[in-house]
PDB file of C-alpha atoms in Angstrom:
ATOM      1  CA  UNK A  29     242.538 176.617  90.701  1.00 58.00           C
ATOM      2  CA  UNK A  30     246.114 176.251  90.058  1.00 70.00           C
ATOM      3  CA  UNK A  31     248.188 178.950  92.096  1.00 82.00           C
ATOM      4  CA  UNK A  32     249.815 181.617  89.901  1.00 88.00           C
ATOM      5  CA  UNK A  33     253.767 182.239  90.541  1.00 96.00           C
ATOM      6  CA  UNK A  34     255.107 185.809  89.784  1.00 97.00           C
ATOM      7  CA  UNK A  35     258.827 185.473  89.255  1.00 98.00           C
ATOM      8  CA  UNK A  36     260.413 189.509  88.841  1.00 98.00           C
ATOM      9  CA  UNK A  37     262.735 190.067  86.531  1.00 95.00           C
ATOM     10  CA  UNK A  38     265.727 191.564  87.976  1.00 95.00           C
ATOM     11  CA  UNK A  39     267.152 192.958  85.213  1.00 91.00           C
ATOM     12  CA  UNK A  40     264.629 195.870  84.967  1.00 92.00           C
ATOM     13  CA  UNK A  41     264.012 196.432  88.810  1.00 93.00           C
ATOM     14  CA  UNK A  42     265.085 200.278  89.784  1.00 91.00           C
ATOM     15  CA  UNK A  43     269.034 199.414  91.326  1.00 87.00           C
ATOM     16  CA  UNK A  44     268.584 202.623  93.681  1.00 91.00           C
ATOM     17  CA  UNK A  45     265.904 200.996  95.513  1.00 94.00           C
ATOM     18  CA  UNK A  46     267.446 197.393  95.191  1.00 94.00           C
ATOM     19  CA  UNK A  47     267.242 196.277  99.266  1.00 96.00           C
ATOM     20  CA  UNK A  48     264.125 198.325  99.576  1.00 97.00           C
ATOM     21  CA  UNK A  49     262.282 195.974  96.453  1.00 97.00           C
ATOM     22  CA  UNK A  50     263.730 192.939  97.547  1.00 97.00           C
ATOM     23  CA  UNK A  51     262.885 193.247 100.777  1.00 97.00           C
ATOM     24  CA  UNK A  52     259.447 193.892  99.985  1.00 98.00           C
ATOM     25  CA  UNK A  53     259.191 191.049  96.983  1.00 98.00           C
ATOM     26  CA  UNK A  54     260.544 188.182  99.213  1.00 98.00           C
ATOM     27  CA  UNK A  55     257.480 187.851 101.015  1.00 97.00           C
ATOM     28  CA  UNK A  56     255.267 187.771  97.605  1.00 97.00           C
ATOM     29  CA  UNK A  57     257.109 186.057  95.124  1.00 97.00           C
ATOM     30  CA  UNK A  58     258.673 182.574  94.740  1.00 95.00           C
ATOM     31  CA  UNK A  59     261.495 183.569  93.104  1.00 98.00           C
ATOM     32  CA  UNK A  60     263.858 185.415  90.712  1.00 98.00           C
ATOM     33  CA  UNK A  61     264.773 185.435  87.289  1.00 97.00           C
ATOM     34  CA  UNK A  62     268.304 187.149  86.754  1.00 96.00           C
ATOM     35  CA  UNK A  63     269.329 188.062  82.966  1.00 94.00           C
ATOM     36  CA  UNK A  64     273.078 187.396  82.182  1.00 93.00           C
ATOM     37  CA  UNK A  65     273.767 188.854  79.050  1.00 90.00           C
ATOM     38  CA  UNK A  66     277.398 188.104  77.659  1.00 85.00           C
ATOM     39  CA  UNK A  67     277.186 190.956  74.732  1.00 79.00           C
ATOM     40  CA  UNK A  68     277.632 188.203  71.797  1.00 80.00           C
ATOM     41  CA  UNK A  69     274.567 186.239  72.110  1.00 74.00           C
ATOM     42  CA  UNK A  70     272.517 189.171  72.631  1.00 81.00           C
ATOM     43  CA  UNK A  71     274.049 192.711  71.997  1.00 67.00           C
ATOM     44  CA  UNK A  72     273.746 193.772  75.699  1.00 72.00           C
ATOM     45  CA  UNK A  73     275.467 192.704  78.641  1.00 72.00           C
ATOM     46  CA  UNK A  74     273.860 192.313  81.520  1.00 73.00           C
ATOM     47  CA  UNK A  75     273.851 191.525  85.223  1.00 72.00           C
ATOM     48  CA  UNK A  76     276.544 188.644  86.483  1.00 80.00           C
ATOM     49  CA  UNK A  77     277.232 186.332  89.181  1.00 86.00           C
ATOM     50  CA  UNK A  78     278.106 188.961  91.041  1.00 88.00           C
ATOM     51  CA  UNK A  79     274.439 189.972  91.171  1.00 91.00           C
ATOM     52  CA  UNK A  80     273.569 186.713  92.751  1.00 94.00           C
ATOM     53  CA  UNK A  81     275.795 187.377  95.614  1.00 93.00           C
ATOM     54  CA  UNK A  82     274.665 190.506  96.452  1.00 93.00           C
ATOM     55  CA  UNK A  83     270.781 189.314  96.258  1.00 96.00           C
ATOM     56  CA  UNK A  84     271.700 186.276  98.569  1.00 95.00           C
ATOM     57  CA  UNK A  85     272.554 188.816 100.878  1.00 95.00           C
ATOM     58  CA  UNK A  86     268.682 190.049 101.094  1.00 97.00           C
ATOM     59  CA  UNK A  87     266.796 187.039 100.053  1.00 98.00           C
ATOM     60  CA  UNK A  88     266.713 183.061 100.564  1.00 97.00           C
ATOM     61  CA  UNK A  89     264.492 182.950  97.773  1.00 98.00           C
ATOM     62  CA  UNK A  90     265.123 180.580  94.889  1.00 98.00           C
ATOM     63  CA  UNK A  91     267.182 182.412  91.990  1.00 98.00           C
ATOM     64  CA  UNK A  92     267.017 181.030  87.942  1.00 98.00           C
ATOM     65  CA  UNK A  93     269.794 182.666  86.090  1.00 97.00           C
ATOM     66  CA  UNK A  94     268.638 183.010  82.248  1.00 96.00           C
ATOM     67  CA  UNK A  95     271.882 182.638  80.287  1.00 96.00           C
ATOM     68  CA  UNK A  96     271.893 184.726  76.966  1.00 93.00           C
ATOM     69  CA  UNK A  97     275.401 183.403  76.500  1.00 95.00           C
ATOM     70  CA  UNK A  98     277.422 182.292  73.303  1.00 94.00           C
ATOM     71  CA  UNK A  99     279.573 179.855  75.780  1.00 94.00           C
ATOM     72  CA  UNK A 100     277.012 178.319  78.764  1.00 96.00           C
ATOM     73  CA  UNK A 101     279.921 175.988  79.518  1.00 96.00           C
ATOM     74  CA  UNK A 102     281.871 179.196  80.592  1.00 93.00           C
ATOM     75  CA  UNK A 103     279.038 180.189  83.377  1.00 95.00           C
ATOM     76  CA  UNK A 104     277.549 177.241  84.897  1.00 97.00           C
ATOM     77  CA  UNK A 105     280.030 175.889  86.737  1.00 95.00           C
ATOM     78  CA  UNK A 106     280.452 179.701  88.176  1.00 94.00           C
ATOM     79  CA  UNK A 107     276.586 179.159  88.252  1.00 96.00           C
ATOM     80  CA  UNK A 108     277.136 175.454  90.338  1.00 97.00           C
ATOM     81  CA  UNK A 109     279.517 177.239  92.894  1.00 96.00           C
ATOM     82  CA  UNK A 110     276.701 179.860  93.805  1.00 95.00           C
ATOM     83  CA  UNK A 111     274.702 177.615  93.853  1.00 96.00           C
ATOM     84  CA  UNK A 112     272.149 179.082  91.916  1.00 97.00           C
ATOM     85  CA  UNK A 113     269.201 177.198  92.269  1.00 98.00           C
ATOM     86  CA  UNK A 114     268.107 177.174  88.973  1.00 98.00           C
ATOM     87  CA  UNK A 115     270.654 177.729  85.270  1.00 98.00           C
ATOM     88  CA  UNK A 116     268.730 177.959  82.120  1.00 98.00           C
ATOM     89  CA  UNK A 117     270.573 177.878  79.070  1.00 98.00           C
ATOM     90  CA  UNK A 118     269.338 178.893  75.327  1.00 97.00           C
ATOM     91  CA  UNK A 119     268.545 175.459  73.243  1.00 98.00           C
ATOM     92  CA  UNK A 120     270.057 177.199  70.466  1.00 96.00           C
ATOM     93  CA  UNK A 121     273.990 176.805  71.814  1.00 96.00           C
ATOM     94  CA  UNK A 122     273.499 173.798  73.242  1.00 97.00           C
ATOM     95  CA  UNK A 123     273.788 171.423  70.569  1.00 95.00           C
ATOM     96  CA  UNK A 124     276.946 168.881  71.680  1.00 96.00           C
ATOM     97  CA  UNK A 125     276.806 170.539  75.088  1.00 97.00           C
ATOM     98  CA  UNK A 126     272.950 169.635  76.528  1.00 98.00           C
ATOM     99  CA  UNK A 127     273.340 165.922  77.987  1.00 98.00           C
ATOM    100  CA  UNK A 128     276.680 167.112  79.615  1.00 98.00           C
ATOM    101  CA  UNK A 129     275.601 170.445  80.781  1.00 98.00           C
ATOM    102  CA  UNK A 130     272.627 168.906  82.100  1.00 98.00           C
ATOM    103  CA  UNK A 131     274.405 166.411  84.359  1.00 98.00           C
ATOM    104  CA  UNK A 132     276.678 169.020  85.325  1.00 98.00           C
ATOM    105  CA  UNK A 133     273.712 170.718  87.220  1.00 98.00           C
ATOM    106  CA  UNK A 134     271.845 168.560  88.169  1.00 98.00           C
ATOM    107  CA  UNK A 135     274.767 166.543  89.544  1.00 98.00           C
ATOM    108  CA  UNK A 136     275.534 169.442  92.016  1.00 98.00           C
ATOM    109  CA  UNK A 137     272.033 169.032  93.317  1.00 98.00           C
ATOM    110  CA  UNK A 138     270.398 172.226  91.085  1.00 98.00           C
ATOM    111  CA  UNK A 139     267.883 172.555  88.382  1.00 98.00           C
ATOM    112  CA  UNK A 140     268.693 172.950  84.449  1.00 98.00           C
ATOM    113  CA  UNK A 141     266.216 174.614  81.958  1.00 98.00           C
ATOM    114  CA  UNK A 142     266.041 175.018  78.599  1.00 98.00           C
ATOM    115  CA  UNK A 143     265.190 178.559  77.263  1.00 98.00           C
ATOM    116  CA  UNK A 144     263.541 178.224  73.379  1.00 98.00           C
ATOM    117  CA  UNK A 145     263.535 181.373  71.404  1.00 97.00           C
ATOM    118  CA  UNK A 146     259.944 182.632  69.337  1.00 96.00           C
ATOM    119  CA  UNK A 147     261.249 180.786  66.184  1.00 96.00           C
ATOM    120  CA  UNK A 148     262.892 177.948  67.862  1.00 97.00           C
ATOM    121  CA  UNK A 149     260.682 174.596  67.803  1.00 98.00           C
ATOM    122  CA  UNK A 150     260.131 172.347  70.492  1.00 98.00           C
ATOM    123  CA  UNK A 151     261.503 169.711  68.726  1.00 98.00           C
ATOM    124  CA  UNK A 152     264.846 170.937  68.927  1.00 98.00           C
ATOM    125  CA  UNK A 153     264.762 169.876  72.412  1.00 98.00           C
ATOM    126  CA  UNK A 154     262.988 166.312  72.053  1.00 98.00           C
ATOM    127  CA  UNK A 155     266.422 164.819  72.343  1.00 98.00           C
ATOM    128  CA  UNK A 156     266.700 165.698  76.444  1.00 98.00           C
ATOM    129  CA  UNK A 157     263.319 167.291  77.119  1.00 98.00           C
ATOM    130  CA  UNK A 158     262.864 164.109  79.308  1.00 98.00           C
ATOM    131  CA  UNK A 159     265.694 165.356  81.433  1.00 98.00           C
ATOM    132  CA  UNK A 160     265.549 168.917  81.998  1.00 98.00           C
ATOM    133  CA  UNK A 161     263.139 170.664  85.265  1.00 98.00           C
ATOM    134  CA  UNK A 162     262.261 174.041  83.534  1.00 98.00           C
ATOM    135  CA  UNK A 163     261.647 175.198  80.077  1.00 98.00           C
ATOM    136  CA  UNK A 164     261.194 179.039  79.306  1.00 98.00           C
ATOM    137  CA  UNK A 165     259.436 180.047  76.536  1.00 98.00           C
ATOM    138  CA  UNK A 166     260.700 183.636  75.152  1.00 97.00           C
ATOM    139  CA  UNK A 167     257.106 185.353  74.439  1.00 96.00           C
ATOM    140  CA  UNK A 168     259.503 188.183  72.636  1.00 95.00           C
ATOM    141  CA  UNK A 169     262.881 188.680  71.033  1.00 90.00           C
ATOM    142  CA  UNK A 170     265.885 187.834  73.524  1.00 85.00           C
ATOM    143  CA  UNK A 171     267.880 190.315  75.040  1.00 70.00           C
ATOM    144  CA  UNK A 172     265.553 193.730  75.262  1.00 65.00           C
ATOM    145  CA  UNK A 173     263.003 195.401  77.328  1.00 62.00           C
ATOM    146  CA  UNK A 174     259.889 196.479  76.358  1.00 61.00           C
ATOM    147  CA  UNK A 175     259.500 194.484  72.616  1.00 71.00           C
ATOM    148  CA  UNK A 176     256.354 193.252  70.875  1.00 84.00           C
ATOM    149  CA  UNK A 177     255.133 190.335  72.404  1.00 94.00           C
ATOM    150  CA  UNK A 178     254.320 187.728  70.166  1.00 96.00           C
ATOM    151  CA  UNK A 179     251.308 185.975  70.336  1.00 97.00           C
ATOM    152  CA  UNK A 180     252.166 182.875  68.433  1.00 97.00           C
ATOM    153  CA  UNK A 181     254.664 181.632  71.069  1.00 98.00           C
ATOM    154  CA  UNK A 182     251.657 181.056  73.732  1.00 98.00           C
ATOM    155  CA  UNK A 183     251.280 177.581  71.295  1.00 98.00           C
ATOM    156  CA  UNK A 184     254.110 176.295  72.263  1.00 98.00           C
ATOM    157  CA  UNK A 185     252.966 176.852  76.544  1.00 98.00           C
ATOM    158  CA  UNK A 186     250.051 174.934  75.093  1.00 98.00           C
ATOM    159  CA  UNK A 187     251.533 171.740  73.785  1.00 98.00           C
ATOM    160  CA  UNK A 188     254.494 171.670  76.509  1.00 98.00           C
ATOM    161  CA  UNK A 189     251.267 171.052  79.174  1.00 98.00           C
ATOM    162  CA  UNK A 190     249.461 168.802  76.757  1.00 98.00           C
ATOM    163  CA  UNK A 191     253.226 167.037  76.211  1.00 98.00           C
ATOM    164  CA  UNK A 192     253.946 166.641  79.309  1.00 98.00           C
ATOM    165  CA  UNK A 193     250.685 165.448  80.923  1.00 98.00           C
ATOM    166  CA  UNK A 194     251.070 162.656  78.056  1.00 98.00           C
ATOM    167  CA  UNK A 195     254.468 161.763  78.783  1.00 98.00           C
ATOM    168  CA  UNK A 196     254.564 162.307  82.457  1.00 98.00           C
ATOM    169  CA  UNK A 197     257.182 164.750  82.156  1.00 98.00           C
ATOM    170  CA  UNK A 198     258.873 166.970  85.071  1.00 97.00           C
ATOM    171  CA  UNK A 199     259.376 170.451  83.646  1.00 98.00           C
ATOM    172  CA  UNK A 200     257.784 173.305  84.951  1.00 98.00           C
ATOM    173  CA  UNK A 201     256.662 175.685  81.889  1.00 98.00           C
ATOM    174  CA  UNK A 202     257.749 179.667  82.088  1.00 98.00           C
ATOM    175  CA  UNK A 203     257.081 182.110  79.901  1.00 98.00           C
ATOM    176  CA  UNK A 204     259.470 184.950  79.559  1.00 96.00           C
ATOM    177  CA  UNK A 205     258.515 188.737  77.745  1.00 91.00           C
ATOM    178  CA  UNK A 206     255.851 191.748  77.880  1.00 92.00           C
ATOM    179  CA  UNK A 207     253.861 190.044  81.026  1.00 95.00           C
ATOM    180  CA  UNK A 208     251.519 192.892  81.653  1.00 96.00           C
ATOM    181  CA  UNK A 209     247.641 193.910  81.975  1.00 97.00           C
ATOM    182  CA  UNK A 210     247.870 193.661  77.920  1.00 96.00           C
ATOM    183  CA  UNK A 211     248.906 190.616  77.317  1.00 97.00           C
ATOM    184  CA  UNK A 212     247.581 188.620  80.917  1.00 98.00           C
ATOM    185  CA  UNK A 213     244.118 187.411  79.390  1.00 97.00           C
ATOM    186  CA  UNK A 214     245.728 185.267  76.685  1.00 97.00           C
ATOM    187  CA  UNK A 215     248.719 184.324  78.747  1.00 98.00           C
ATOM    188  CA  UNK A 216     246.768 182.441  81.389  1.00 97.00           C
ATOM    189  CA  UNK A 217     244.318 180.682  78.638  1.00 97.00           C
ATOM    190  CA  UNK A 218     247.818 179.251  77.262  1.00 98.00           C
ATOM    191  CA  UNK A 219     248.628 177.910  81.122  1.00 97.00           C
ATOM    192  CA  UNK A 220     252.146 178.645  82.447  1.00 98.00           C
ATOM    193  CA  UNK A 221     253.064 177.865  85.634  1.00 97.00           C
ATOM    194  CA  UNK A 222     255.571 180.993  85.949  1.00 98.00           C
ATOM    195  CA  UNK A 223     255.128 184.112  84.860  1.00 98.00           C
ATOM    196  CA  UNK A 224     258.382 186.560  84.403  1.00 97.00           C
ATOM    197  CA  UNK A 225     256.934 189.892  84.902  1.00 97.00           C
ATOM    198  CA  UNK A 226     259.532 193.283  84.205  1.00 94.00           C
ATOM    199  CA  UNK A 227     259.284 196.478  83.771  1.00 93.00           C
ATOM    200  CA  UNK A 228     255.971 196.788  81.968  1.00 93.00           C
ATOM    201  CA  UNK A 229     254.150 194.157  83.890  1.00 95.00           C
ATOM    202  CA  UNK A 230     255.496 195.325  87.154  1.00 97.00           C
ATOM    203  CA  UNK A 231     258.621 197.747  88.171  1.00 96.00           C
ATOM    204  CA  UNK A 232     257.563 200.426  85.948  1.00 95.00           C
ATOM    205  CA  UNK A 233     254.255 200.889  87.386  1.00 97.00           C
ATOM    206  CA  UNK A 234     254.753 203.298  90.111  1.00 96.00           C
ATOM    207  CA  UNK A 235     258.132 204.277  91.722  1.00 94.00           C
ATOM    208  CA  UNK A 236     256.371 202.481  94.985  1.00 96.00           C
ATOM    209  CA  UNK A 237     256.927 198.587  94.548  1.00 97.00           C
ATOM    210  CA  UNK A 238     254.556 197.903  97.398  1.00 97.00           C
ATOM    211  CA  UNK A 239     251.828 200.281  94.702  1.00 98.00           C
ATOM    212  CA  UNK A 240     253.023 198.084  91.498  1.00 98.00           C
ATOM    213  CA  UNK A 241     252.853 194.746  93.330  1.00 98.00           C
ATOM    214  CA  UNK A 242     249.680 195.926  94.040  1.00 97.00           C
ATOM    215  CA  UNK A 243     248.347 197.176  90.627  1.00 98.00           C
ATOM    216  CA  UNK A 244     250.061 194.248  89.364  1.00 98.00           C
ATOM    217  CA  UNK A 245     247.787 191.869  90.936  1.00 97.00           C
ATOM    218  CA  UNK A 246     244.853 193.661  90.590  1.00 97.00           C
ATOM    219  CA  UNK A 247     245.483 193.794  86.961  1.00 98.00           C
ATOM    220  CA  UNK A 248     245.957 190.189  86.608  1.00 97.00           C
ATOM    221  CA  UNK A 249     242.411 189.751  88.515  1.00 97.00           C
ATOM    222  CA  UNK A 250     241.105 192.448  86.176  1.00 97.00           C
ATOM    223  CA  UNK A 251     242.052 190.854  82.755  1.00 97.00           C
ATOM    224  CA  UNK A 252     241.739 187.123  83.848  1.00 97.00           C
ATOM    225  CA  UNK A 253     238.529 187.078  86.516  1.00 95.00           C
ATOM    226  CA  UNK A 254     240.778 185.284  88.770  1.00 93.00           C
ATOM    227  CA  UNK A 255     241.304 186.015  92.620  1.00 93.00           C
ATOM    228  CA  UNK A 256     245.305 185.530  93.613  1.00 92.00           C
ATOM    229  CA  UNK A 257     245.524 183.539  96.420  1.00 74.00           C
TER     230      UNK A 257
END
């Protein structure tokens, strides 16, 4: 059975008890996703580069900065001289950036991704999908906490593995928005290899994040009949 990978979203951990959750998650997850939020793409602003720097003080984990970002060409090279071992950018600004974006990454020895939106096909990425290591499938509406999650996006999970067993393609596949006990069963039928899990799937599920790691798991054994390894 393929391993499950648990990546926590920063963005909705509880900031008092940063060291103390960090500390604790470095020896149970693979990695982190970190939200930066530039107030145009999305109305919120969020998190920063700054934010890496103080994580890489606690953690030697692997960090993928999600950029909900107007201008990705402003943050990656701020990205490249962290560098942040993964920068995922929206398809939806990328058009006349990708190819050079892309290289720009990749070039400085990191990975690029390519975040697609609920109404955003995966066509709109056919042009480089050959080229990029991640792509993140937004399971909700960009930007928020806590929205609907919306079931029709698990399709496109589904034909990114069937695409890329055909082509022989590199990309891991994420998915992104309300990963929780409700929404686990049909999650893992669609077949991501990373699942972001926030505030409802984990840091809101006891003030202890030793207890919601725990009822985490358990709840992803409960809803799925799978043991975590």
């Amino acid at each position: 059975m393929k391993k499950v990978e648990f990546s926590p979203s920063l963005m909705t951990m509880d900031l008092d008890q940063f060291k103390e959750q960090i500390t604790f998650l470095n020896d149970h997850v693979g990695s982190y996703h970190i939200d930066i939020m530039d107030g145009h793409y999305v109305p919120n602003i969020t998190l920063s580069p700054w934010f890496i720097q103080e994580v890489r003080k606690i953690s030697n984990l692997p960090l993928s900065a999600h950029l909900m970002v107007t201008n990705p060409s402003f943050w990656v090279q701020q990205l490249v001289d962290l560098k942040c071992e993964w920068i995922c950018m929206h398809a939806e600004v990328l058009d006349g950036l990708a190819f050079r974006l892309i290289d720009q990454i990749q070039d400085a020895g990191l990975k690029a991704g390519v975040v697609l939106n609920p109404e955003t096909p995966i066509d709109t990425i056919f042009p480089y999908i050959d080229l990029v290591d991640k792509i993140t499938i937004m399971t909700v509406d960009p930007g928020f906490a806590g929205q609907r999650f919306i079931d029709s996006t698990l399709d496109k999970i589904v034909a990114l593995r069937e695409l890329r067993e055909e082509e022989g393609y590199r990309y891991v596949i994420e998915m992104d928005g309300s990963s929780s006990r409700k929404t686990f069963k049909k999650i893992d039928a669609a077949g991501p290899d990373i699942y972001i899990v926030g505030r409802s799937g984990l840091f809101g599920l006891s003030e202890d994040i030793e207890t919601s790691w725990k009822t985490m798991c358990q709840d992803y054994e409960d809803m799925t009949q799978k043991v975590l390894s």
